[in-house]
Short mmCIF file of C-alpha atoms and ligand atoms in Angstrom, two decimals:
data_model
loop_
_atom_site.label_atom_id
_atom_site.label_comp_id
_atom_site.label_asym_id
_atom_site.label_seq_id
_atom_site.Cartn_x
_atom_site.Cartn_y
_atom_site.Cartn_z
CA MET A 1 46.02 -55.71 55.44
CA ASN A 2 43.78 -57.40 52.95
CA ALA A 3 40.65 -55.78 54.18
CA LEU A 4 42.63 -52.30 53.34
CA ILE A 5 43.67 -53.73 50.03
CA LEU A 6 40.01 -54.31 49.17
CA VAL A 7 38.89 -50.98 50.80
CA LEU A 8 41.46 -49.58 48.39
CA PHE A 9 40.37 -51.40 45.25
CA GLY A 10 36.87 -50.41 46.28
CA ILE A 11 37.40 -46.59 46.35
CA TYR A 12 39.14 -47.40 42.71
CA LEU A 13 36.28 -49.20 41.50
CA LEU A 14 33.79 -46.35 42.61
CA SER A 15 36.03 -43.46 41.15
CA ARG A 16 36.74 -45.25 37.95
CA THR A 17 33.17 -46.29 37.26
CA VAL A 18 30.84 -43.70 38.95
CA VAL A 19 32.91 -40.37 40.20
CA LYS A 20 34.71 -39.92 36.92
CA PRO A 21 32.12 -40.63 34.48
CA ILE A 22 30.04 -38.08 36.72
CA ASN A 23 32.56 -35.32 36.74
CA ARG A 24 32.75 -35.93 32.56
CA LEU A 25 29.16 -35.16 32.57
CA VAL A 26 29.04 -32.19 34.67
CA SER A 27 31.63 -30.86 32.48
CA VAL A 28 29.95 -31.59 29.23
CA THR A 29 26.48 -29.91 31.14
CA GLU A 30 28.64 -27.00 31.97
CA ARG A 31 30.39 -26.56 28.93
CA TYR A 32 27.74 -26.88 26.66
CA ASP A 33 27.05 -23.99 24.55
CA GLY A 34 24.69 -25.17 21.90
CA ALA A 35 27.11 -27.55 20.22
CA ILE A 36 26.11 -31.02 20.64
CA PRO A 37 29.49 -32.45 22.56
CA LYS A 38 30.48 -36.00 20.77
CA LEU A 39 31.01 -38.39 23.11
CA GLN A 40 33.94 -41.01 22.08
CA LYS A 41 33.59 -44.64 22.15
CA GLY A 42 35.41 -45.57 25.44
CA GLU A 43 34.09 -42.72 27.08
CA VAL A 44 31.04 -44.08 27.38
CA PRO A 45 30.53 -46.73 30.34
CA ASN A 46 28.30 -49.42 29.24
CA ASN A 47 26.01 -49.21 32.95
CA GLU A 48 23.66 -46.41 34.17
CA ILE A 49 26.07 -44.08 33.89
CA GLY A 50 26.35 -44.73 30.25
CA ARG A 51 23.00 -44.60 29.83
CA LEU A 52 22.55 -41.73 31.30
CA SER A 53 25.22 -39.88 29.91
CA GLN A 54 23.69 -40.96 26.69
CA SER A 55 20.20 -39.53 27.73
CA LEU A 56 21.62 -36.32 28.36
CA ASN A 57 23.24 -36.43 24.73
CA ARG A 58 19.86 -37.25 23.43
CA MET A 59 18.16 -34.48 25.66
CA LEU A 60 21.00 -32.09 24.00
CA ARG A 61 20.25 -32.94 20.44
CA GLN A 62 15.96 -32.43 21.10
CA LEU A 63 17.52 -29.02 22.67
CA ASP A 64 19.41 -27.77 19.38
CA ALA A 65 16.35 -28.96 17.17
CA ASN A 66 14.14 -27.07 19.41
CA GLU A 67 15.80 -24.06 19.38
CA ARG A 68 16.76 -24.20 15.65
CA GLU A 69 12.64 -24.64 15.02
CA LEU A 70 12.24 -21.41 17.77
CA LYS A 71 14.31 -19.66 14.96
CA GLU A 72 12.66 -20.58 12.36
CA ASN A 73 9.28 -19.85 14.14
CA ILE A 74 10.58 -16.22 15.00
CA LEU A 75 11.68 -15.53 11.28
CA SER A 76 8.39 -16.61 9.87
CA LEU A 77 6.43 -14.23 12.80
CA LYS A 78 8.66 -11.38 11.87
CA ALA A 79 7.54 -11.78 8.30
CA ALA A 80 3.96 -12.21 9.14
CA ASN A 81 4.12 -9.05 11.27
CA ALA A 82 5.46 -7.14 8.18
CA GLU A 83 2.77 -8.01 5.93
CA ILE A 84 0.17 -7.40 8.53
CA ARG A 85 1.67 -3.68 9.08
CA LYS A 86 1.70 -3.56 4.92
CA SER A 87 -1.90 -4.61 4.79
CA ARG A 88 -3.12 -2.33 7.58
CA ASP A 89 -1.45 0.64 5.88
CA GLU A 90 -3.22 -0.30 2.59
CA MET A 91 -6.50 -0.38 4.50
CA VAL A 92 -5.93 2.63 5.67
CA LYS A 93 -5.25 3.74 2.27
CA SER A 94 -8.31 2.35 0.97
CA GLU A 95 -10.49 3.40 3.40
CA LYS A 96 -9.19 7.07 3.36
CA MET A 97 -9.90 7.03 -0.54
CA ALA A 98 -13.48 5.55 0.16
CA SER A 99 -14.52 8.52 1.98
CA VAL A 100 -12.89 10.76 -0.37
CA GLY A 101 -14.98 8.91 -3.06
CA ARG A 102 -18.50 9.10 -1.32
CA LEU A 103 -17.05 13.01 -0.67
CA ALA A 104 -16.79 13.23 -4.39
CA THR A 105 -20.71 12.80 -5.45
CA GLY A 106 -21.42 15.72 -3.23
CA VAL A 107 -18.41 17.72 -4.68
CA ALA A 108 -19.55 16.76 -8.24
CA HIS A 109 -22.91 18.57 -6.78
CA GLU A 110 -21.27 21.17 -5.27
CA ILE A 111 -19.30 22.47 -8.28
CA GLY A 112 -22.57 21.51 -10.25
CA ASN A 113 -24.22 24.73 -9.35
CA PRO A 114 -21.77 27.08 -9.53
CA LEU A 115 -20.85 25.70 -13.35
CA GLY A 116 -24.54 26.03 -14.55
CA ILE A 117 -24.35 29.70 -13.02
CA ILE A 118 -21.32 30.50 -15.16
CA LEU A 119 -22.76 28.85 -18.20
CA GLY A 120 -25.90 30.71 -17.75
CA TYR A 121 -23.63 34.16 -17.77
CA ILE A 122 -21.76 33.02 -20.74
CA GLU A 123 -24.89 32.92 -22.87
CA LEU A 124 -25.94 36.18 -21.82
CA LEU A 125 -22.72 37.53 -22.32
CA GLN A 126 -22.57 36.26 -26.15
CA ARG A 127 -26.02 38.30 -26.90
CA GLY A 128 -24.02 41.35 -27.08
CA ASP A 129 -27.38 43.81 -26.46
CA LEU A 130 -25.96 44.54 -23.12
CA THR A 131 -24.95 47.60 -21.19
CA GLY A 132 -21.13 48.07 -20.16
CA PHE A 133 -22.72 48.12 -16.62
CA GLU A 134 -24.19 44.86 -16.75
CA ARG A 135 -21.53 43.29 -18.50
CA GLU A 136 -19.20 44.09 -15.69
CA ASP A 137 -21.78 42.68 -13.32
CA PHE A 138 -21.75 39.34 -14.89
CA LEU A 139 -18.18 38.85 -15.29
CA SER A 140 -17.59 39.74 -11.50
CA ARG A 141 -20.70 37.51 -10.54
CA MET A 142 -19.03 34.58 -12.62
CA GLU A 143 -15.60 35.43 -11.14
CA SER A 144 -16.85 34.80 -7.72
CA GLU A 145 -18.49 31.41 -8.73
CA ILE A 146 -14.93 30.21 -10.03
CA THR A 147 -13.47 31.64 -6.97
CA ARG A 148 -16.18 29.17 -5.30
CA ILE A 149 -15.32 26.23 -7.47
CA HIS A 150 -11.35 26.73 -6.69
CA ARG A 151 -12.06 26.68 -3.09
CA ILE A 152 -13.98 23.66 -3.16
CA ILE A 153 -11.40 22.03 -5.27
CA ARG A 154 -8.23 23.29 -3.20
CA ASP A 155 -10.37 22.11 0.00
CA LEU A 156 -10.44 18.45 -1.49
CA LEU A 157 -7.19 18.30 -2.78
CA ASP A 158 -5.98 19.49 1.03
CA PHE A 159 -7.82 17.04 2.50
CA SER A 160 -6.91 13.86 0.26
CA ARG A 161 -3.28 15.04 0.57
CA PRO A 162 -0.83 12.61 2.51
CA ALA A 163 0.57 14.51 5.81
CA THR A 164 4.46 14.75 6.00
CA ALA A 165 5.25 11.48 7.86
CA GLU A 166 7.13 13.63 10.59
CA GLN A 167 3.99 15.51 11.48
CA HIS A 168 2.46 13.74 14.35
CA HIS A 169 0.68 16.52 16.47
CA SER A 170 -2.47 18.41 15.22
CA ASN A 171 -4.82 21.25 16.54
CA ALA A 172 -8.06 19.23 17.04
CA HIS A 173 -10.31 22.12 17.03
CA GLU A 174 -8.81 23.33 13.73
CA ILE A 175 -9.27 19.86 12.14
CA LEU A 176 -12.38 19.36 13.31
CA GLU A 177 -13.48 22.92 11.38
CA ASP A 178 -11.45 21.49 8.77
CA VAL A 179 -13.77 18.37 8.20
CA LEU A 180 -16.89 20.34 8.66
CA ALA A 181 -16.08 22.92 5.97
CA ILE A 182 -15.79 19.93 3.56
CA LEU A 183 -18.80 18.15 5.13
CA SER A 184 -21.14 20.85 5.67
CA PRO A 185 -22.16 21.46 1.80
CA GLN A 186 -22.71 17.94 1.07
CA PRO A 187 -26.29 16.80 0.35
CA LEU A 188 -25.71 14.24 3.60
CA PHE A 189 -25.79 17.10 5.67
CA GLU A 190 -28.10 19.11 3.93
CA LYS A 191 -30.76 18.69 6.65
CA ILE A 192 -28.60 18.24 9.75
CA HIS A 193 -28.24 20.63 12.46
CA ILE A 194 -24.69 21.08 14.08
CA GLN A 195 -24.15 22.27 17.20
CA ARG A 196 -21.00 22.80 18.85
CA SER A 197 -19.86 23.19 22.59
CA LEU A 198 -16.01 22.96 22.61
CA GLN A 199 -14.69 23.70 25.90
CA GLY A 200 -11.36 22.11 25.42
CA GLU A 201 -8.59 24.65 26.03
CA SER A 202 -5.78 22.39 25.50
CA VAL A 203 -6.28 21.12 21.92
CA ILE A 204 -2.74 19.90 20.36
CA VAL A 205 -3.32 16.22 20.46
CA LYS A 206 -0.71 13.38 19.71
CA LEU A 207 -2.36 12.36 16.38
CA ALA A 208 -1.48 13.39 12.77
CA GLU A 209 -3.38 15.98 11.26
CA ASP A 210 -3.91 13.31 8.54
CA SER A 211 -5.31 10.70 10.91
CA LEU A 212 -7.35 12.97 13.14
CA LYS A 213 -9.23 14.06 9.82
CA GLN A 214 -10.07 10.52 8.80
CA VAL A 215 -11.31 9.91 12.34
CA PHE A 216 -13.44 12.72 12.83
CA LEU A 217 -14.87 12.46 8.86
CA ASN A 218 -15.85 8.86 9.52
CA ILE A 219 -17.70 9.45 12.47
CA MET A 220 -19.68 12.35 11.50
CA ILE A 221 -20.39 10.32 7.98
CA ASN A 222 -21.54 7.39 9.83
CA ALA A 223 -23.60 10.15 12.26
CA ALA A 224 -25.16 11.42 9.08
CA ASP A 225 -25.67 8.15 7.52
CA ALA A 226 -27.73 7.05 10.82
CA MET A 227 -29.99 10.28 10.58
CA ASP A 228 -30.54 9.83 6.81
CA ASP A 229 -34.43 8.98 6.27
CA PHE A 230 -34.74 8.56 10.21
CA LEU A 231 -37.57 10.27 11.37
CA PRO A 232 -37.53 10.44 15.44
CA GLY A 233 -40.56 9.83 17.44
CA PRO A 234 -43.15 12.40 18.44
CA GLU A 235 -41.14 13.47 21.44
CA GLY A 236 -38.28 13.29 19.52
CA LEU A 237 -36.02 16.21 18.57
CA PRO A 238 -37.19 18.79 15.64
CA GLU A 239 -34.47 18.22 13.55
CA PRO A 240 -31.63 15.46 12.95
CA THR A 241 -28.69 17.22 15.32
CA LEU A 242 -25.32 16.56 15.47
CA THR A 243 -23.65 17.94 18.68
CA ILE A 244 -20.29 17.92 19.08
CA GLU A 245 -18.78 18.69 22.32
CA SER A 246 -15.21 18.68 23.80
CA PHE A 247 -13.34 19.31 26.87
CA ASN A 248 -9.80 18.70 28.84
CA GLU A 249 -9.65 15.30 31.13
CA GLU A 250 -6.17 14.15 32.98
CA GLY A 251 -4.10 14.86 29.81
CA PHE A 252 -6.81 13.81 27.25
CA LEU A 253 -9.32 15.49 24.90
CA ILE A 254 -12.33 14.22 25.04
CA MET A 255 -14.63 14.62 22.23
CA ARG A 256 -18.06 13.17 21.70
CA PHE A 257 -20.16 13.42 18.64
CA SER A 258 -23.89 12.71 19.26
CA ASP A 259 -26.47 12.11 16.79
CA THR A 260 -30.11 12.04 16.97
CA GLY A 261 -30.30 8.80 14.47
CA CYS A 262 -31.72 5.42 14.72
CA GLY A 263 -28.93 4.49 17.10
CA ILE A 264 -27.26 0.42 17.69
CA GLY A 265 -29.29 -2.12 18.97
CA PRO A 266 -26.69 -3.71 22.16
CA HIS A 267 -25.89 -6.73 20.27
CA GLU A 268 -24.47 -4.77 17.25
CA ILE A 269 -22.82 -2.33 19.22
CA LYS A 270 -20.27 -4.55 20.52
CA ARG A 271 -19.14 -5.32 16.79
CA ILE A 272 -19.15 -2.04 15.75
CA PHE A 273 -15.16 -1.32 15.72
CA ASP A 274 -14.42 -4.91 14.12
CA PRO A 275 -13.35 -4.60 10.87
CA PHE A 276 -15.91 -5.16 7.80
CA PHE A 277 -18.80 -4.94 10.00
CA THR A 278 -21.49 -2.99 8.63
CA THR A 279 -25.22 -3.00 8.49
CA LYS A 280 -25.13 -0.65 5.24
CA GLU A 281 -25.69 -1.38 1.67
CA PRO A 282 -23.01 -2.58 -0.58
CA GLY A 283 -21.23 0.60 -1.93
CA LYS A 284 -22.17 2.69 0.91
CA GLY A 285 -20.35 1.32 3.65
CA THR A 286 -17.27 -0.94 3.68
CA GLY A 287 -17.53 -1.67 7.89
CA LEU A 288 -13.66 -0.48 8.10
CA GLY A 289 -14.26 3.17 9.01
CA LEU A 290 -14.64 2.68 12.92
CA SER A 291 -12.13 -0.28 12.99
CA ILE A 292 -9.70 2.02 11.75
CA CYS A 293 -10.50 5.07 13.81
CA TYR A 294 -9.99 2.59 16.65
CA THR A 295 -6.47 1.42 15.39
CA MET A 296 -5.41 5.09 14.85
CA VAL A 297 -7.05 6.21 18.18
CA ASP A 298 -5.35 3.13 20.40
CA GLN A 299 -2.02 3.43 18.44
CA ALA A 300 -1.60 7.31 19.86
CA GLY A 301 -2.43 6.07 23.31
CA GLY A 302 -5.97 7.03 23.62
CA GLY A 303 -9.31 5.07 23.25
CA ILE A 304 -12.97 5.48 21.26
CA HIS A 305 -16.13 3.82 22.28
CA ALA A 306 -19.89 4.38 21.71
CA GLU A 307 -23.18 4.49 23.71
CA SER A 308 -26.69 4.05 21.99
CA LYS A 309 -29.73 3.90 22.41
CA PRO A 310 -31.84 2.55 19.59
CA GLY A 311 -34.37 5.04 18.25
CA ARG A 312 -33.06 7.74 20.05
CA GLY A 313 -29.36 8.40 18.95
CA THR A 314 -25.86 7.66 19.40
CA THR A 315 -22.65 9.42 20.92
CA VAL A 316 -19.34 8.06 19.94
CA ILE A 317 -16.49 9.48 22.25
CA LEU A 318 -12.93 9.51 21.77
CA HIS A 319 -10.05 10.34 24.16
CA ILE A 320 -6.98 11.76 22.53
CA PRO A 321 -4.03 12.02 24.10
CA LEU A 322 -2.79 15.75 24.53
CA ARG A 323 0.67 16.61 23.43
N1 LIG B 401 -23.53 6.86 14.67
C1 LIG B 401 -23.91 6.01 14.25
N2 LIG B 401 -25.49 5.54 14.72
C2 LIG B 401 -25.78 4.19 14.17
N3 LIG B 401 -25.15 3.08 13.81
C3 LIG B 401 -23.54 3.53 13.56
C4 LIG B 401 -23.27 4.63 13.82
N4 LIG B 401 -21.76 4.84 13.88
C5 LIG B 401 -21.40 3.49 13.26
N5 LIG B 401 -22.78 2.87 13.35
C6 LIG B 401 -23.05 1.43 12.84
O1 LIG B 401 -22.00 0.67 12.82
C7 LIG B 401 -21.56 0.13 11.30
C8 LIG B 401 -19.97 0.25 11.37
O2 LIG B 401 -19.44 1.63 11.00
P1 LIG B 401 -17.96 1.56 10.57
O3 LIG B 401 -17.88 3.17 9.91
O4 LIG B 401 -17.04 1.03 10.82
O5 LIG B 401 -18.70 1.27 8.94
P2 LIG B 401 -19.63 1.75 7.84
O6 LIG B 401 -19.74 3.02 8.11
O7 LIG B 401 -20.66 0.77 7.32
O8 LIG B 401 -18.62 1.49 6.40
P3 LIG B 401 -17.38 2.79 6.23
O9 LIG B 401 -17.06 3.63 7.22
O10 LIG B 401 -16.25 1.81 5.90
O11 LIG B 401 -17.73 2.97 5.12
C9 LIG B 401 -22.06 0.72 10.76
O12 LIG B 401 -22.56 -0.10 9.24
C10 LIG B 401 -23.48 1.07 11.59
O13 LIG B 401 -24.27 -0.07 11.58
MG1 LIG B 402 -18.24 4.71 8.69
#
């Protein structure tokens, strides 16, 4: 009888000091929803179970603090992301203005010639000893020079105008011709022979007109810079040549721009897509051109890389996804 009472008492003690507190801990952990449960004084027994529940409570507090810290970190990451996006957009804009700035010297030169011719005709017309036929001839020549200036200015304005936001596709061959029309009369391109081998049949690519113009412009100005003042060896090509090829391959338009310029060494070529990497003198290059090309083409799901033989020339290869 005594033994039975002892066993029942043991069971009662076990349930009070071990089973109940453990059940309470289990229900506290199951109910945990981010709010720290408040343990009442009497709820915490003064033994191992009590210490376990206190350390569980400390752990929950730590979890809560970590969660708050994580939320703060996510917020500041979001803010940093927005800041990065903003400065990238500004970088693209300023690089674009820099290339338009470089074109401006050439444009001033291009406009200067017809203006000089027009001034010459005005002087002649002011003399007053001209026949009616001469007058008409000079006036029509003046008109054609003015039309030339008008075209140059219109091309440049077209070039610097931002594309509409909803436009995400463009005709790569058409854009290439637009850029070539701007570049070929430039003094920098005066001595450069341009060869085209455009085999691409699908040419509507997933890149906005504005971005594609900037990519072509930078690659070709780089090529011209590399050929400027560079004299190929005796076995080299007779004249500085920029060869542009295109063809289709597995959903992409591949475009290769090969120049016969100074080339890039194996050490430098690894860095040409890094922002601010430039070997040009101040005022001639910011080192942002290729890194911006890389970002634009990469975001469109394409790629850009370069191969070069120092002293022989460089080829820049674009993989642009087709629409
Ligand atoms: N076709 C090329 N031949 C030789 N070197 C090149 C060629 N293209 C690029 N590079 C090298 O890569 C560097 C980085 O080119 P990137 O277009 O990014 O900047 P940049 O032309 O120096 O300046 P920016 O384009 O900003 O005016 C150039 O300074 C040059 O050293
Ligand atoms: Mg450049």
